[in-house]
């Protein structure tokens, strides 16, 4: 995965006109990395300058955050968007609303120099949007800055983010069951791991065992007993060669991945 270089950058004022630099169209694939994971979310409002009377002036910059319990102060979702504080980059839809003249927006990490690329070009009086990937600043008063060549309102919606995957641990449990087998009978019984889609303990079989219940070391083995691992549990095949009912026990070892702090 490429390192998170600034995928869209800001530009210096072009001299002698309002022509914007070419738009840098970043793709989601260009932000993949072995160290970071991408999570897609339902669109969530980060900023709407119309709601907080914060229309950007010509040549002005808006500084915004993506994380936090509330984003209402910047015209965003009052309940926040659930973005982790350690997010490295975000996928956002950036929209210019009713620009005073033709120009461009540039989104870049707060506190960094604006590179020579635009994120969005717009025309006077229109509405123009673009989806981009933007690297964020961390441990700063703001995460992103939005520069505008001309006076305009700005709306920003987040649809995904890149962050380091949460630490995980392996959790294993034993699923145990016992069965009674009549004299002279052969059977095959399974024990299943939790495997329904909705079950938070959904796991897979990684091992198991089959044992006869015996009365001390002098009690001979009742018969044949063998086990087989299944992806969803453990199965035992048993044959009772005695003249009485005998019980065998099946143990399935079931493991799943869980959050380290869960």
Protein backbone atom coordinates (compact mmCIF):
# COMPACT_ATOMS: atom_id res chain seq x y z
CA UNK A 1 0.00 0.00 0.00
CA UNK A 2 1.37 3.31 -0.84
CA UNK A 3 2.24 5.54 2.03
CA UNK A 4 -0.30 8.24 2.60
CA UNK A 5 1.15 11.02 0.60
CA UNK A 6 -1.21 13.91 0.32
CA UNK A 7 -3.71 12.72 -2.23
CA UNK A 8 -5.18 15.99 -2.83
CA UNK A 9 -3.39 19.09 -2.24
CA UNK A 10 -3.92 22.74 -2.20
CA UNK A 11 -2.59 25.26 -4.58
CA UNK A 12 -1.14 28.70 -4.34
CA UNK A 13 -3.16 31.51 -5.93
CA UNK A 14 -2.81 31.32 -9.68
CA UNK A 15 -1.63 34.63 -11.00
CA UNK A 16 -3.50 36.46 -13.71
CA UNK A 17 -6.88 34.78 -13.60
CA UNK A 18 -9.11 32.31 -11.85
CA UNK A 19 -8.16 29.19 -13.76
CA UNK A 20 -7.75 26.31 -11.29
CA UNK A 21 -5.07 23.67 -11.46
CA UNK A 22 -6.04 20.26 -12.75
CA UNK A 23 -8.15 18.27 -10.32
CA UNK A 24 -6.29 15.47 -8.58
CA UNK A 25 -8.65 12.49 -8.70
CA UNK A 26 -7.52 10.08 -6.03
CA UNK A 27 -8.88 6.56 -6.04
CA UNK A 28 -9.66 4.45 -3.00
CA UNK A 29 -7.28 1.77 -4.23
CA UNK A 30 -4.34 4.15 -4.11
CA UNK A 31 -4.63 4.41 -0.35
CA UNK A 32 -4.39 0.72 0.49
CA UNK A 33 -1.60 -0.43 2.76
CA UNK A 34 -0.54 -3.51 4.71
CA UNK A 35 -0.51 -1.35 7.85
CA UNK A 36 -3.92 0.25 7.46
CA UNK A 37 -7.42 -1.07 7.03
CA UNK A 38 -10.29 0.61 5.19
CA UNK A 39 -13.78 0.82 6.63
CA UNK A 40 -16.75 1.93 4.59
CA UNK A 41 -19.52 3.81 6.48
CA UNK A 42 -22.90 5.30 5.68
CA UNK A 43 -22.45 8.93 4.53
CA UNK A 44 -22.15 11.21 7.53
CA UNK A 45 -22.07 15.02 7.52
CA UNK A 46 -18.80 16.55 8.74
CA UNK A 47 -19.31 20.15 7.67
CA UNK A 48 -21.99 22.43 6.30
CA UNK A 49 -20.90 26.06 6.46
CA UNK A 50 -24.45 27.20 5.68
CA UNK A 51 -25.64 25.96 9.08
CA UNK A 52 -23.03 27.83 11.11
CA UNK A 53 -22.75 31.02 9.05
CA UNK A 54 -19.17 30.18 8.09
CA UNK A 55 -19.12 30.79 4.31
CA UNK A 56 -15.53 30.74 3.15
CA UNK A 57 -14.19 34.10 1.89
CA UNK A 58 -12.06 34.25 -1.23
CA UNK A 59 -8.62 32.88 -0.39
CA UNK A 60 -9.86 31.63 2.99
CA UNK A 61 -9.42 28.25 4.66
CA UNK A 62 -11.80 26.16 6.72
CA UNK A 63 -10.32 23.90 9.42
CA UNK A 64 -12.35 20.86 10.43
CA UNK A 65 -12.30 17.66 12.44
CA UNK A 66 -13.62 14.22 11.52
CA UNK A 67 -13.53 12.64 15.00
CA UNK A 68 -15.41 13.71 18.11
CA UNK A 69 -18.66 13.10 19.99
CA UNK A 70 -20.31 15.99 18.16
CA UNK A 71 -19.57 17.91 14.96
CA UNK A 72 -22.42 20.36 15.35
CA UNK A 73 -20.11 23.35 15.83
CA UNK A 74 -18.86 22.98 12.25
CA UNK A 75 -22.29 22.23 10.79
CA UNK A 76 -21.87 18.47 10.98
CA UNK A 77 -23.67 15.59 12.64
CA UNK A 78 -24.58 16.52 16.24
CA UNK A 79 -23.75 12.96 17.33
CA UNK A 80 -20.46 12.72 15.45
CA UNK A 81 -19.64 10.17 12.76
CA UNK A 82 -17.89 7.51 14.85
CA UNK A 83 -14.48 8.13 13.30
CA UNK A 84 -11.54 6.95 15.46
CA UNK A 85 -9.08 9.60 16.63
CA UNK A 86 -6.16 7.66 15.12
CA UNK A 87 -7.61 7.73 11.58
CA UNK A 88 -4.87 8.32 9.03
CA UNK A 89 -6.99 9.30 6.03
CA UNK A 90 -10.61 9.75 5.09
CA UNK A 91 -12.77 9.30 2.00
CA UNK A 92 -14.98 12.35 1.71
CA UNK A 93 -17.45 13.93 -0.68
CA UNK A 94 -16.57 17.62 -0.90
CA UNK A 95 -19.13 20.06 -2.35
CA UNK A 96 -18.88 23.75 -3.18
CA UNK A 97 -22.27 25.51 -2.97
CA UNK A 98 -22.99 28.82 -4.71
CA UNK A 99 -19.43 30.05 -5.34
CA UNK A 100 -19.11 33.79 -6.01
CA UNK A 101 -16.96 33.11 -9.09
CA UNK A 102 -15.15 30.30 -10.85
CA UNK A 103 -12.37 28.72 -8.83
CA UNK A 104 -11.38 25.63 -6.88
CA UNK A 105 -11.21 23.96 -3.48
CA UNK A 106 -8.19 22.19 -2.03
CA UNK A 107 -8.35 19.74 0.86
CA UNK A 108 -5.15 18.92 2.76
CA UNK A 109 -3.90 17.94 6.22
CA UNK A 110 -4.19 20.71 8.79
CA UNK A 111 -0.86 22.40 9.41
CA UNK A 112 0.79 21.22 6.17
CA UNK A 113 1.71 23.26 3.12
CA UNK A 114 -0.81 23.15 0.30
CA UNK A 115 0.59 21.16 -2.62
CA UNK A 116 -0.02 22.20 -6.21
CA UNK A 117 -3.20 20.31 -6.98
CA UNK A 118 -6.88 21.06 -6.58
CA UNK A 119 -9.50 18.77 -5.11
CA UNK A 120 -12.50 20.32 -6.87
CA UNK A 121 -13.09 22.90 -9.60
CA UNK A 122 -16.30 24.96 -9.62
CA UNK A 123 -18.07 27.66 -11.59
CA UNK A 124 -19.89 30.75 -10.38
CA UNK A 125 -23.26 30.16 -8.73
CA UNK A 126 -23.29 26.40 -9.20
CA UNK A 127 -22.98 23.29 -7.06
CA UNK A 128 -19.97 21.05 -7.68
CA UNK A 129 -18.83 17.95 -5.80
CA UNK A 130 -16.04 15.39 -5.86
CA UNK A 131 -15.14 12.29 -3.86
CA UNK A 132 -11.52 12.26 -2.70
CA UNK A 133 -9.13 10.58 -0.30
CA UNK A 134 -7.52 13.02 2.08
CA UNK A 135 -4.71 12.44 4.52
CA UNK A 136 -5.41 13.82 7.98
CA UNK A 137 -3.28 15.55 10.58
CA UNK A 138 -3.14 13.81 13.96
CA UNK A 139 -2.83 15.25 17.45
CA UNK A 140 -3.55 18.72 16.05
CA UNK A 141 -6.33 21.26 16.70
CA UNK A 142 -7.93 20.16 13.40
CA UNK A 143 -7.65 17.22 11.03
CA UNK A 144 -8.22 18.82 7.62
CA UNK A 145 -8.08 22.23 5.99
CA UNK A 146 -10.18 23.31 3.02
CA UNK A 147 -8.90 26.24 0.94
CA UNK A 148 -11.15 28.07 -1.51
CA UNK A 149 -10.07 30.37 -4.32
CA UNK A 150 -13.44 32.18 -4.33
CA UNK A 151 -16.06 32.85 -1.68
CA UNK A 152 -18.28 29.79 -1.29
CA UNK A 153 -20.18 27.57 1.10
CA UNK A 154 -18.73 24.10 1.67
CA UNK A 155 -20.35 20.77 2.51
CA UNK A 156 -18.23 17.73 3.45
CA UNK A 157 -19.61 14.21 3.96
CA UNK A 158 -17.44 11.28 5.06
CA UNK A 159 -18.07 7.83 3.55
CA UNK A 160 -15.05 5.86 4.78
CA UNK A 161 -11.72 6.00 6.55
CA UNK A 162 -8.31 4.34 6.83
CA UNK A 163 -6.94 3.43 10.26
CA UNK A 164 -4.67 0.87 11.88
CA UNK A 165 -6.63 -2.35 12.51
CA UNK A 166 -7.62 -2.86 16.13
CA UNK A 167 -5.52 -5.34 18.09
CA UNK A 168 -7.11 -8.78 18.24
CA UNK A 169 -6.73 -11.95 20.26
CA UNK A 170 -7.66 -15.61 19.83
CA UNK A 171 -10.52 -16.82 22.04
CA UNK A 172 -11.11 -20.59 22.30
CA UNK A 173 -13.86 -22.50 24.10
CA UNK A 174 -14.82 -26.17 24.45
CA UNK A 175 -18.20 -27.40 23.29
CA UNK A 176 -18.89 -30.67 25.11
CA UNK A 177 -21.68 -33.23 24.71
CA UNK A 178 -22.21 -36.86 25.72
CA UNK A 179 -24.20 -39.62 24.06
CA UNK A 180 -25.45 -43.01 25.18
CA UNK A 181 -24.94 -45.91 22.77
CA UNK A 182 -26.90 -49.16 23.00
CA UNK A 183 -25.13 -52.55 22.96
CA UNK A 184 -24.00 -53.68 19.52
CA UNK A 185 -24.80 -50.36 17.88
CA UNK A 186 -22.57 -48.11 15.73
CA UNK A 187 -23.16 -44.37 15.35
CA UNK A 188 -21.62 -41.05 14.34
CA UNK A 189 -22.35 -37.89 16.38
CA UNK A 190 -21.19 -34.32 15.82
CA UNK A 191 -20.71 -31.42 18.22
CA UNK A 192 -20.94 -28.03 16.55
CA UNK A 193 -19.20 -24.75 17.26
CA UNK A 194 -21.35 -21.59 17.43
CA UNK A 195 -21.73 -20.78 13.75
CA UNK A 196 -24.84 -18.73 13.12
CA UNK A 197 -24.18 -15.43 11.40
CA UNK A 198 -25.69 -13.33 14.18
CA UNK A 199 -23.89 -15.13 17.04
CA UNK A 200 -21.13 -12.91 18.47
CA UNK A 201 -19.29 -16.10 19.50
CA UNK A 202 -19.31 -17.55 15.99
CA UNK A 203 -16.17 -19.68 15.69
CA UNK A 204 -14.56 -22.56 13.80
CA UNK A 205 -13.40 -25.97 14.91
CA UNK A 206 -9.65 -26.32 15.45
CA UNK A 207 -9.50 -29.62 17.36
CA UNK A 208 -11.34 -32.02 19.62
CA UNK A 209 -11.47 -35.44 21.25
CA UNK A 210 -13.63 -38.55 21.78
CA UNK A 211 -13.57 -40.54 25.02
CA UNK A 212 -15.55 -43.38 26.56
CA UNK A 213 -16.85 -42.96 30.07
CA UNK A 214 -15.16 -45.83 31.95
CA UNK A 215 -15.29 -47.09 35.55
CA UNK A 216 -11.62 -46.99 36.44
CA UNK A 217 -8.58 -48.50 34.72
CA UNK A 218 -9.94 -52.05 35.05
CA UNK A 219 -12.93 -51.22 32.85
CA UNK A 220 -12.05 -52.34 29.30
CA UNK A 221 -12.72 -50.09 26.33
CA UNK A 222 -16.32 -50.58 25.18
CA UNK A 223 -15.38 -50.61 21.53
CA UNK A 224 -14.16 -48.56 18.58
CA UNK A 225 -14.04 -44.77 18.99
CA UNK A 226 -12.54 -42.35 16.47
CA UNK A 227 -12.81 -38.60 15.83
CA UNK A 228 -12.64 -36.22 12.89
CA UNK A 229 -12.24 -32.44 12.78
CA UNK A 230 -14.83 -30.44 10.89
CA UNK A 231 -14.73 -26.74 10.05
CA UNK A 232 -17.84 -26.28 12.17
CA UNK A 233 -16.98 -28.68 15.02
CA UNK A 234 -15.89 -32.24 15.79
CA UNK A 235 -17.45 -35.63 14.98
CA UNK A 236 -17.00 -38.97 16.76
CA UNK A 237 -17.67 -42.44 15.33
CA UNK A 238 -18.42 -45.03 18.00
CA UNK A 239 -19.24 -48.76 18.14
CA UNK A 240 -20.39 -50.33 21.40
CA UNK A 241 -19.19 -53.95 21.55
CA UNK A 242 -20.42 -54.57 25.07
CA UNK A 243 -23.69 -55.94 26.42
CA UNK A 244 -24.70 -52.71 28.20
CA UNK A 245 -25.39 -49.12 27.30
CA UNK A 246 -22.17 -47.07 27.22
CA UNK A 247 -21.59 -43.34 27.12
CA UNK A 248 -19.01 -41.46 25.10
CA UNK A 249 -18.05 -37.80 25.34
CA UNK A 250 -17.30 -35.49 22.42
CA UNK A 251 -15.30 -32.29 22.89
CA UNK A 252 -14.99 -29.71 20.10
CA UNK A 253 -12.38 -26.96 20.47
CA UNK A 254 -13.82 -23.79 18.91
CA UNK A 255 -11.83 -20.63 18.30
CA UNK A 256 -12.63 -17.12 17.07
CA UNK A 257 -10.89 -13.79 16.69
CA UNK A 258 -11.96 -11.05 19.09
CA UNK A 259 -10.94 -7.49 19.87
CA UNK A 260 -8.08 -7.44 22.34
CA UNK A 261 -9.98 -5.16 24.70
CA UNK A 262 -13.32 -6.89 24.19
